[in-house]
Structures are given as C-alpha cells and as structure tokens.
Amino acid sequence: MTETVLVVPGDGIGQEVVPATVEVLEAVADFEFVEAEAGDHVKEETGEALPEETRRLATEADATLFGAAGETAADVILPLRQAVESFANIRPARAYPGVDALRPETDLVFVRENTEGVYKGIESEIDEGVTTLTRVITEDASRRIADYGFEYAAENGYDDVTVAHKANVMRVTDGQFLDAVEAVAEERSADYEEALMDALAMHLLLTPEDYGVVICPNLAGDMLSDLAAGLVGGLGLLPSANVGEDNALFEPVHGSAPDIAGQGVANPAATILSGAMLLEHLDYDEEAADVRSAVESVLADGPRTPDLGGSASTEDVTAAIVDRL
Ligand code: GGG
C-alpha cells in the first residue's frame, strides 16, 4: 500500500524547509505526496487562509507534513490540528553533538495538550478597550494528555515526568488539570512531579538534565518548548508531531521566520526531523532511524546553515543529508 502524505508548506520558510523534507522522504520511502495551500499568502489571494479543500485533504491523508504559519496561525494551524483530530503535540528538544548548545545535557520531550486551554480561540471585545479570553480545561482532555505523557515516558525510557501548571493562580482550570493528572498517575502507578510553570522555565534553563517528559497545558507547552529550543541551539532543531487516534500532522516547532524567508538559508533540520517522526508514525522505523542519523551526522560535521554558525544554504544541508542516506 502506498501511503498518501499531504504536504502544506504554509508561509515564509515553510516554502523552503518542506520541499527539502519531501526530498529526504523521497530518498527513503515511496509515498504519494499531495500538495495543498494554506497561509497568509492564500488569505491575501482568496480571503481565506485555510481552503476547505486543504482541510479535507488533511482528514483523508495518512499523514500531513506542515511547514509554518504566519499571521494567520490561528486560522491555519489550529484548524489543521483539529482536522486530524490531534490531541497531543509532542515536541522533543535535545542537544546534538557538534552543535553549539547552551545546555548540551538537554534531552526533553514536551507533551502538550493540543485541543483547548487559551488556544480554544474564545476571545471577544466586550466593551471598547475591554477584551476577554476564555481558558477551557476539561477533565477528559487533561486525562487524555496525562495518559499519553506517562505512556510516552514509559515507552521511550524517560524516568522523570514533570507536570507544568499554574494552579496557585488559575485555581479552577489548572486545579482540574492537576486532579486529572493525579488520577491517571494513580491508575498507572506512575511517579511524577508538579512544577509551577514560571519556576519551571527557570529550572529548565539552569538544570535541564533534571527533566525528561514535561506534560503541559496548551500555551505552557508552546512557550516552554521554545525556551528549550534556546537550550539546544535554536528553533531550527525542534521537530513536532500532532498526534490523534488515527491521524497525525508533523511540523517544525518554528514559525514562518519572515526575517530570513526567501533567502534560502533556513535550517531544514527541524522539518526533516519532523519527517522522521512522520516515518515512525507510518511504521517506517528503520527509515526514521536512518533519517535521524543522517541529520545528526550533518549537524556534527556540517554543512551548517547560518543559525548554527555556518554559511550553507538550505539546499546544501538537504543535499548533504540525502547524500548520507
Ligand atoms: N510550524 C509551527 C508554526 O507554524 N508555528 C507558528 C505558531 O504560531 N504556532 C503556534 C502553535 O504552535 O500553537
């Protein structure tokens, strides 16, 4: 059976790192790639950032590879994550030999709740100069992400599980989040620690080696994973998977990077590593391992893009990875 992979480059450097990743995937697997549009440029042309056709194709594909969202992120990436019914956003952040990292001992995985919190999109202007945002935390979604996080830690050999929250301030919502995590941990006889997310940000910066899997509400996961990118050499290195029961979408943690878009110098590693997660999801475990080791080898020996101190282009790095494969 030939799997269908939907490819949505999106905005900015998504247009550069996604074709690079398709090139790498083509070197190891025989997928049928279907390309679709979404993003700021589509909104400018058609008035709609996420065409219904793109959404439909995501629901039908075996997996989706997404690049980057710009100003229309809320209209593009959130509905696409919903289209594949993803409830968990997995964001590994690890340091690589040869890459100049602030904290070379970092090996973290953020397991981010992907359906609710403040990213539910319930915002309004209730009066002139007065705006509100509703934070939705449900017991079901909290239990589901906790269960996924504990299972991920057990399956991938992480002893330390930390749950990020701010229940001393958001007593009702994060109170419920913590209760749900505690119930799941009890059922699974799993150990974990609770950490206030603001203090956790500092501790991750100072002693990342004390942490493994970090289970987070939605916004906290988005922010803490970007912080972790800073520990390992930048956003060019962090892949992610948006996982549902039957479908999944893979994307780099970084956004559209308008400052470097169009220059051909974006680091493709984060998207190519997301491609490795896609391969694993479709049970191409050996191919996923090969892609990871090719990326690691190029990160160690070069060529490197300017974000990692080199002067190579996206194409140079991609060609070196394909060459290693
Ligand atoms: N590829 C990730 C991306 O486009 N990020 C832009 C962004 O604003 N993301 C918000 C989120 O990850 O929830």
Short mmCIF file of C-alpha atoms and ligand atoms in Angstrom, two decimals:
data_model
loop_
_atom_site.label_atom_id
_atom_site.label_comp_id
_atom_site.label_asym_id
_atom_site.label_seq_id
_atom_site.Cartn_x
_atom_site.Cartn_y
_atom_site.Cartn_z
CA MET A 1 0.00 0.00 0.00
CA THR A 2 1.29 3.45 -0.91
CA GLU A 3 0.60 5.94 1.87
CA THR A 4 -0.62 9.42 0.98
CA VAL A 5 1.21 12.29 2.64
CA LEU A 6 -0.38 15.71 2.43
CA VAL A 7 2.22 18.48 2.14
CA VAL A 8 1.28 22.00 3.23
CA PRO A 9 4.32 24.33 3.13
CA GLY A 10 2.38 27.32 4.53
CA ASP A 11 4.16 30.67 4.90
CA GLY A 12 7.70 32.05 4.87
CA ILE A 13 10.43 29.47 5.34
CA GLY A 14 7.81 26.72 5.25
CA GLN A 15 8.10 27.10 1.45
CA GLU A 16 11.80 26.19 1.74
CA VAL A 17 12.04 23.58 4.51
CA VAL A 18 9.05 21.49 3.42
CA PRO A 19 10.34 20.78 -0.13
CA ALA A 20 13.68 19.92 1.50
CA THR A 21 11.93 17.39 3.72
CA VAL A 22 9.98 15.89 0.83
CA GLU A 23 13.32 15.36 -0.93
CA VAL A 24 14.61 13.47 2.12
CA LEU A 25 11.42 11.40 2.48
CA GLU A 26 11.57 10.52 -1.22
CA ALA A 27 15.05 9.11 -0.62
CA VAL A 28 13.78 6.56 1.91
CA ALA A 29 10.11 5.82 1.17
CA ASP A 30 7.65 5.57 -1.66
CA PHE A 31 4.84 7.87 -0.53
CA GLU A 32 2.30 9.59 -2.70
CA PHE A 33 2.72 13.30 -1.97
CA VAL A 34 -0.26 15.61 -2.42
CA GLU A 35 0.42 19.35 -2.06
CA ALA A 36 -2.10 21.86 -0.73
CA GLU A 37 -2.09 25.56 0.10
CA ALA A 38 -2.70 27.48 3.32
CA GLY A 39 -1.45 30.64 4.99
CA ASP A 40 -1.13 34.41 4.80
CA HIS A 41 -0.48 34.40 1.04
CA VAL A 42 -3.63 32.33 0.42
CA LYS A 43 -5.68 34.73 2.54
CA GLU A 44 -4.35 37.67 0.52
CA GLU A 45 -5.36 35.97 -2.72
CA THR A 46 -8.68 34.37 -1.76
CA GLY A 47 -9.76 35.96 1.53
CA GLU A 48 -9.48 32.60 3.30
CA ALA A 49 -6.28 31.32 4.94
CA LEU A 50 -7.26 27.64 5.04
CA PRO A 51 -9.17 26.47 1.98
CA GLU A 52 -11.79 23.80 2.73
CA GLU A 53 -10.01 21.55 0.20
CA THR A 54 -6.78 21.62 2.26
CA ARG A 55 -8.72 20.75 5.40
CA ARG A 56 -10.48 17.89 3.65
CA LEU A 57 -7.23 16.52 2.22
CA ALA A 58 -5.69 16.54 5.74
CA THR A 59 -8.55 14.42 7.06
CA GLU A 60 -8.10 11.93 4.20
CA ALA A 61 -4.30 11.65 4.08
CA ASP A 62 -2.37 9.03 6.03
CA ALA A 63 -0.28 11.87 7.47
CA THR A 64 0.30 15.58 6.89
CA LEU A 65 3.59 17.47 6.73
CA PHE A 66 3.09 21.16 7.54
CA GLY A 67 5.66 23.94 7.30
CA ALA A 68 4.95 27.21 9.02
CA ALA A 69 2.12 29.57 9.84
CA GLY A 70 2.48 33.34 9.87
CA GLU A 71 -0.06 35.99 10.86
CA THR A 72 -2.94 33.61 10.14
CA ALA A 73 -1.66 30.87 12.50
CA ALA A 74 -4.96 30.74 14.40
CA ASP A 75 -6.87 30.22 11.13
CA VAL A 76 -4.45 27.69 9.70
CA ILE A 77 -2.55 25.51 12.09
CA LEU A 78 -5.17 25.23 14.83
CA PRO A 79 -7.93 24.04 12.42
CA LEU A 80 -5.46 21.71 10.67
CA ARG A 81 -4.55 20.14 14.01
CA GLN A 82 -8.30 19.75 14.63
CA ALA A 83 -8.81 18.27 11.14
CA VAL A 84 -6.51 15.37 12.04
CA GLU A 85 -8.17 15.16 15.48
CA SER A 86 -4.83 15.52 17.22
CA PHE A 87 -4.93 15.80 20.98
CA ALA A 88 -1.20 15.64 21.78
CA ASN A 89 1.61 17.82 20.47
CA ILE A 90 4.93 16.05 21.01
CA ARG A 91 7.95 18.35 20.94
CA PRO A 92 11.34 16.72 21.60
CA ALA A 93 14.19 19.11 22.42
CA ARG A 94 17.61 17.53 22.54
CA ALA A 95 21.15 18.75 22.09
CA TYR A 96 23.21 17.28 19.23
CA PRO A 97 26.95 16.57 19.23
CA GLY A 98 28.80 19.25 17.30
CA VAL A 99 26.08 21.88 17.71
CA ASP A 100 26.95 24.77 19.99
CA ALA A 101 24.25 24.39 22.68
CA LEU A 102 23.72 26.49 25.79
CA ARG A 103 22.92 23.25 27.69
CA PRO A 104 24.42 20.22 25.90
CA GLU A 105 22.92 17.89 28.53
CA THR A 106 19.34 18.69 27.40
CA ASP A 107 17.07 15.77 26.46
CA LEU A 108 13.47 16.87 26.97
CA VAL A 109 10.13 15.97 25.44
CA PHE A 110 7.18 18.31 25.83
CA VAL A 111 3.82 16.55 25.71
CA ARG A 112 1.50 19.45 25.09
CA GLU A 113 -2.29 19.34 25.33
CA ASN A 114 -3.39 20.28 21.82
CA THR A 115 -7.12 20.95 21.85
CA GLU A 116 -8.02 23.50 24.47
CA GLY A 117 -6.63 25.94 27.06
CA VAL A 118 -6.35 29.50 25.78
CA TYR A 119 -5.86 28.20 22.21
CA LYS A 120 -9.55 27.30 22.03
CA GLY A 121 -9.97 30.68 20.38
CA ILE A 122 -12.72 32.06 22.61
CA GLU A 123 -11.86 35.76 22.62
CA SER A 124 -14.06 38.82 22.49
CA GLU A 125 -14.14 42.55 22.90
CA ILE A 126 -16.89 43.01 25.46
CA ASP A 127 -16.64 46.77 25.55
CA GLU A 128 -14.44 49.41 23.99
CA GLY A 129 -10.95 48.79 25.38
CA VAL A 130 -12.05 45.67 27.27
CA THR A 131 -11.21 42.24 25.86
CA THR A 132 -11.58 38.74 27.28
CA LEU A 133 -10.20 35.28 26.64
CA THR A 134 -11.75 32.07 27.95
CA ARG A 135 -9.43 29.27 29.09
CA VAL A 136 -11.07 25.88 28.65
CA ILE A 137 -9.65 22.92 30.59
CA THR A 138 -11.70 19.74 30.62
CA GLU A 139 -11.22 16.62 32.70
CA ASP A 140 -11.35 14.38 29.61
CA ALA A 141 -8.67 16.26 27.65
CA SER A 142 -6.47 16.56 30.75
CA ARG A 143 -6.72 12.84 31.47
CA ARG A 144 -6.00 12.01 27.86
CA ILE A 145 -2.83 14.11 27.67
CA ALA A 146 -1.65 12.80 31.04
CA ASP A 147 -2.19 9.23 29.90
CA TYR A 148 -0.31 9.90 26.66
CA GLY A 149 2.54 11.60 28.54
CA PHE A 150 3.02 8.76 31.04
CA GLU A 151 2.84 6.17 28.27
CA TYR A 152 5.33 8.14 26.15
CA ALA A 153 7.76 8.34 29.10
CA ALA A 154 7.48 4.61 29.81
CA GLU A 155 7.87 3.60 26.16
CA ASN A 156 10.80 5.89 25.50
CA GLY A 157 12.79 5.31 28.68
CA TYR A 158 12.27 8.64 30.44
CA ASP A 159 12.27 8.29 34.26
CA ASP A 160 11.39 11.91 35.05
CA VAL A 161 7.87 13.12 34.34
CA THR A 162 7.01 16.70 35.28
CA VAL A 163 3.61 18.33 35.06
CA ALA A 164 3.66 22.07 34.35
CA HIS A 165 0.83 24.15 35.81
CA LYS A 166 -0.07 27.42 37.48
CA ALA A 167 -2.74 26.12 39.84
CA ASN A 168 -1.81 28.59 42.56
CA VAL A 169 -3.28 31.34 40.33
CA MET A 170 -5.53 29.54 37.85
CA ARG A 171 -7.07 27.52 40.65
CA VAL A 172 -10.11 26.13 38.89
CA THR A 173 -8.68 25.31 35.46
CA ASP A 174 -5.20 24.14 36.40
CA GLY A 175 -6.65 22.71 39.62
CA GLN A 176 -8.72 20.41 37.42
CA PHE A 177 -5.71 19.71 35.18
CA LEU A 178 -3.68 18.59 38.21
CA ASP A 179 -6.51 16.47 39.63
CA ALA A 180 -6.83 14.68 36.30
CA VAL A 181 -3.08 14.04 36.11
CA GLU A 182 -3.06 12.73 39.67
CA ALA A 183 -5.94 10.32 38.94
CA VAL A 184 -4.20 8.98 35.81
CA ALA A 185 -0.87 8.63 37.64
CA GLU A 186 -2.59 6.66 40.39
CA GLU A 187 -4.24 4.32 37.89
CA ARG A 188 -0.89 3.74 36.19
CA SER A 189 1.16 3.70 39.44
CA ALA A 190 3.35 6.31 37.78
CA ASP A 191 5.61 8.80 39.55
CA TYR A 192 5.71 12.46 38.60
CA GLU A 193 6.47 15.89 39.97
CA GLU A 194 4.37 19.02 39.75
CA ALA A 195 6.10 22.26 38.80
CA LEU A 196 4.80 25.82 38.65
CA MET A 197 5.36 26.74 35.01
CA ASP A 198 7.09 30.06 35.71
CA ALA A 199 9.60 28.48 38.11
CA LEU A 200 9.94 25.55 35.73
CA ALA A 201 11.07 27.91 32.97
CA MET A 202 13.99 28.97 35.18
CA HIS A 203 14.86 25.42 36.28
CA LEU A 204 14.80 24.16 32.68
CA LEU A 205 17.29 26.88 31.85
CA LEU A 206 19.59 26.08 34.80
CA THR A 207 19.35 22.29 35.11
CA PRO A 208 17.62 20.73 32.09
CA GLU A 209 19.25 17.38 32.94
CA ASP A 210 16.82 17.08 35.87
CA TYR A 211 13.87 16.79 33.47
CA GLY A 212 12.62 14.29 30.90
CA VAL A 213 8.99 14.32 29.80
CA VAL A 214 7.12 17.53 30.59
CA ILE A 215 3.31 17.30 30.38
CA CYS A 216 1.84 20.75 29.77
CA PRO A 217 -1.39 22.61 29.15
CA ASN A 218 -1.51 24.09 25.64
CA LEU A 219 0.03 27.58 25.98
CA ALA A 220 2.65 26.45 28.52
CA GLY A 221 3.77 23.72 26.10
CA ASP A 222 4.09 26.22 23.26
CA MET A 223 6.21 28.58 25.35
CA LEU A 224 8.36 26.12 27.29
CA SER A 225 9.32 24.25 24.12
CA ASP A 226 10.56 27.47 22.52
CA LEU A 227 12.59 28.10 25.67
CA ALA A 228 14.04 24.61 25.33
CA ALA A 229 14.96 25.38 21.70
CA GLY A 230 17.19 28.10 23.12
CA LEU A 231 18.98 25.48 25.26
CA VAL A 232 19.91 23.23 22.34
CA GLY A 233 20.91 25.63 19.57
CA GLY A 234 17.73 27.25 18.35
CA LEU A 235 14.35 26.69 16.77
CA GLY A 236 15.94 25.21 13.66
CA LEU A 237 16.36 21.95 15.58
CA LEU A 238 12.95 21.20 17.14
CA PRO A 239 10.54 18.87 15.36
CA SER A 240 7.00 18.08 16.44
CA ALA A 241 4.15 15.65 15.96
CA ASN A 242 0.45 16.42 16.42
CA VAL A 243 -0.98 13.04 17.24
CA GLY A 244 -4.57 11.78 17.19
CA GLU A 245 -6.08 8.32 17.45
CA ASP A 246 -5.89 7.60 13.72
CA ASN A 247 -4.24 10.54 12.04
CA ALA A 248 -1.34 12.91 12.65
CA LEU A 249 0.30 16.10 11.43
CA PHE A 250 4.03 16.82 11.60
CA GLU A 251 5.63 20.26 11.63
CA PRO A 252 8.72 22.06 12.90
CA VAL A 253 8.20 23.97 16.14
CA HIS A 254 9.38 27.16 14.43
CA GLY A 255 7.11 29.56 12.58
CA SER A 256 7.47 31.32 9.23
CA ALA A 257 10.63 33.34 10.16
CA PRO A 258 9.85 36.32 7.86
CA ASP A 259 13.29 37.81 8.64
CA ILE A 260 15.06 35.09 6.64
CA ALA A 261 12.26 33.84 4.37
CA GLY A 262 13.16 33.76 0.67
CA GLN A 263 16.93 33.81 1.29
CA GLY A 264 17.36 30.04 1.03
CA VAL A 265 19.22 29.82 4.35
CA ALA A 266 16.58 28.34 6.69
CA ASN A 267 17.74 25.34 8.69
CA PRO A 268 15.76 22.34 7.36
CA ALA A 269 16.71 20.09 10.33
CA ALA A 270 13.56 20.71 12.39
CA THR A 271 11.27 19.84 9.49
CA ILE A 272 13.37 16.87 8.36
CA LEU A 273 13.32 15.55 11.95
CA SER A 274 9.53 16.05 11.88
CA GLY A 275 9.64 13.92 8.73
CA ALA A 276 11.43 11.24 10.77
CA MET A 277 8.56 11.37 13.28
CA LEU A 278 6.14 11.01 10.34
CA LEU A 279 8.04 7.95 9.12
CA GLU A 280 7.84 6.40 12.58
CA HIS A 281 4.11 7.12 12.76
CA LEU A 282 3.63 5.23 9.49
CA ASP A 283 5.73 2.32 10.85
CA TYR A 284 8.84 3.08 8.79
CA ASP A 285 11.00 2.74 11.90
CA GLU A 286 14.24 1.82 10.15
CA GLU A 287 13.88 4.67 7.66
CA ALA A 288 13.12 7.07 10.52
CA ALA A 289 16.29 5.97 12.32
CA ASP A 290 18.30 6.41 9.09
CA VAL A 291 16.97 9.95 8.59
CA ARG A 292 17.76 10.86 12.20
CA SER A 293 21.29 9.57 11.97
CA ALA A 294 21.84 11.36 8.63
CA VAL A 295 20.66 14.62 10.22
CA GLU A 296 22.86 14.02 13.28
CA SER A 297 25.85 13.32 11.09
CA VAL A 298 25.37 16.55 9.12
CA LEU A 299 24.78 18.55 12.30
CA ALA A 300 28.05 17.18 13.67
CA ASP A 301 30.23 17.61 10.56
CA GLY A 302 28.46 20.29 8.53
CA PRO A 303 27.50 21.84 6.27
CA ARG A 304 25.54 24.14 8.60
CA THR A 305 23.09 26.96 8.00
CA PRO A 306 23.81 30.45 9.45
CA ASP A 307 21.64 29.90 12.58
CA LEU A 308 24.21 27.25 13.60
CA GLY A 309 27.20 29.40 12.72
CA GLY A 310 27.70 28.11 9.16
CA SER A 311 27.20 29.67 5.76
CA ALA A 312 25.49 26.82 3.92
CA SER A 313 22.12 27.09 2.23
CA THR A 314 19.00 25.01 2.93
CA GLU A 315 19.74 23.17 -0.32
CA ASP A 316 23.37 22.40 0.68
CA VAL A 317 22.28 20.94 4.02
CA THR A 318 19.48 18.92 2.43
CA ALA A 319 21.81 17.55 -0.24
CA ALA A 320 24.30 16.52 2.47
CA ILE A 321 21.55 14.71 4.40
CA VAL A 322 20.33 12.91 1.26
CA ASP A 323 23.95 12.06 0.47
CA ARG A 324 24.42 10.45 3.92
CA LEU A 325 21.24 8.41 3.34
N1 GGG B 1 5.27 25.16 12.43
C1 GGG B 1 4.80 25.77 13.59
C2 GGG B 1 4.24 27.14 13.35
O1 GGG B 1 3.87 27.48 12.27
N2 GGG B 1 4.20 27.91 14.42
C3 GGG B 1 3.59 29.19 14.43
C4 GGG B 1 2.69 29.37 15.59
O2 GGG B 1 2.27 30.48 15.87
N3 GGG B 1 2.38 28.29 16.29
C5 GGG B 1 1.50 28.27 17.39
C6 GGG B 1 1.41 26.88 17.93
O3 GGG B 1 2.29 26.07 17.71
O4 GGG B 1 0.43 26.57 18.60
#
